[in-house]
Amino acid sequence: MLGAFAFNTTENLPIGILKLMADDLDRSLSAVGLLVSGYGLTVALVSVPIARATRSVPRRLVLCALLAALLLASVVAALIPSYGVLLAGRLVTAVAQALFWAVMGPVAVGLFPPHVRGRVIGALSVGGSAALVLGVPGGTWLGQHTGWQVPFLVVGALAVPSFVVIAAVLPDSRPEESHAARGVRPDRRRFAVVLSVTALTVTGVFAGYTYISEFLVDESGFSESAVSTLLLVLGSTGIVGVAVYGRLLDRFPRATLAVPVATQAVALLGLYAAGGSRVVATAMMVFLGASLGPVFMATQNQVMYVAPGRTETAVAANSAAFNAGVAAGALAGGLLLPVVGVRGTFLVGGLMTLAALALLLEEHLPRRGGRLTAAPKEAAARADAGARP
């Protein structure tokens, strides 16, 4: 959880201190912005290849190397204030994060009985979600009072306790020996559907969410100071949502994905249709927060369950779909903004989310003589979730 918090905070840290970094490095805001967009694109591109290349390496060694890379890259970037060095450090950290997310879930799940794997994924997701609520705002505050280098040093230092604990107590077994190395019930079709849902929901939400501040000020009539409070509410709701859904993943593996996807669609379309009302906008922000983290958490749980091969490759593919969706959503929103306006970006995002929901619901339609194929699968999922080793 701490490692996930550190990596996610590092990924988004420049967002809050963008101007500080641009002024100190004598670069434009767009150039410094590449430190975020380039990071996400790197994760999307290397996740699957690096997961496959390291699938036989003992996981204790892999995780220790990744946390060490996070620490060293953060220290070098902070102590050598050069744009080129910072960019190189960001790329190194992005590659480390890509592999960290791929192996973290299977390693953690493998340490616990199979019937609580969803709960383990939920716990890990709390660490990642907390980065946006605590890590980035905290890093922003620290950077404003001390300089942009200090937050990078602090986040790098967070890797130390994780490194020590993993090096000291994580079993030194080969990854293929774990019960979490492969999917419980391999299903290529379901795997493809879940990846598609990840790509559609993330692209849809970031098409609008990228411009949420502008929407809340121009369309809803909030002051700029109120926007930060609403974003804090959104993030806090996300942590609560992840904690609640995480407890239900093992019992209701499909519902815990379909419900937050539906909630996201309601939030995006609600902002489009009635976001001019402050009351409605606030309610929709709560709905949006309650769906963002749980959707990704539920897809991670699903791809590990139905992985047609090794689970770390499946998780890496889902992480790649997520990061590609972030980049595609921000790009789509930017292209649509002058055409449909900021309100229209939420309509497009909502329609994409509805398409993702339709994919999930389509599996429950009758096939082969009118019999439902999804119901037996759901029953099998619950049976496996309740099985004891």
Tab-separated table of C-alpha atoms in Angstrom, residues 205 209 212 230 233-242 245 259-271 279-295 353:
chain	number	residue	atom	x	y	z
A	205	VAL	CA	-13.944	10.167	-17.592
A	209	TYR	CA	-12.392	15.417	-15.818
A	212	ILE	CA	-13.360	19.817	-14.296
A	230	LEU	CA	-14.905	19.865	-4.217
A	233	VAL	CA	-14.549	15.732	-1.554
A	234	LEU	CA	-14.226	13.766	-4.792
A	235	GLY	CA	-10.959	12.192	-3.683
A	236	SER	CA	-12.212	11.388	-0.188
A	237	THR	CA	-15.329	9.776	-1.635
A	238	GLY	CA	-13.060	7.721	-3.866
A	239	ILE	CA	-11.173	6.292	-0.881
A	240	VAL	CA	-14.447	5.436	0.849
A	241	GLY	CA	-15.733	3.829	-2.359
A	242	VAL	CA	-12.596	1.719	-2.753
A	245	TYR	CA	-16.318	-2.089	-2.764
A	259	VAL	CA	-22.335	-0.709	-10.364
A	260	PRO	CA	-19.438	1.808	-10.294
A	261	VAL	CA	-19.423	1.938	-14.113
A	262	ALA	CA	-23.126	2.808	-14.012
A	263	THR	CA	-22.445	5.372	-11.274
A	264	GLN	CA	-19.765	7.004	-13.414
A	265	ALA	CA	-22.174	7.235	-16.356
A	266	VAL	CA	-24.778	8.905	-14.123
A	267	ALA	CA	-22.182	11.364	-12.814
A	268	LEU	CA	-20.857	12.418	-16.221
A	269	LEU	CA	-24.268	12.681	-17.850
A	270	GLY	CA	-25.672	14.419	-14.779
A	271	LEU	CA	-22.949	17.068	-14.971
A	279	VAL	CA	-26.466	21.222	-5.734
A	280	VAL	CA	-26.556	18.827	-8.672
A	281	ALA	CA	-22.888	19.466	-9.505
A	282	THR	CA	-21.878	18.688	-5.918
A	283	ALA	CA	-23.923	15.479	-5.908
A	284	MET	CA	-22.450	14.405	-9.232
A	285	MET	CA	-18.919	15.063	-7.935
A	286	VAL	CA	-19.669	12.682	-5.067
A	287	PHE	CA	-20.936	10.073	-7.551
A	288	LEU	CA	-17.855	10.565	-9.703
A	289	GLY	CA	-15.556	10.120	-6.729
A	290	ALA	CA	-17.430	6.974	-5.705
A	291	SER	CA	-16.780	5.416	-9.120
A	292	LEU	CA	-13.261	6.370	-10.269
A	293	GLY	CA	-11.205	4.240	-7.874
A	294	PRO	CA	-13.641	1.322	-7.600
A	295	VAL	CA	-13.851	0.883	-11.401
A	353	THR	CA	-19.080	5.023	-20.167
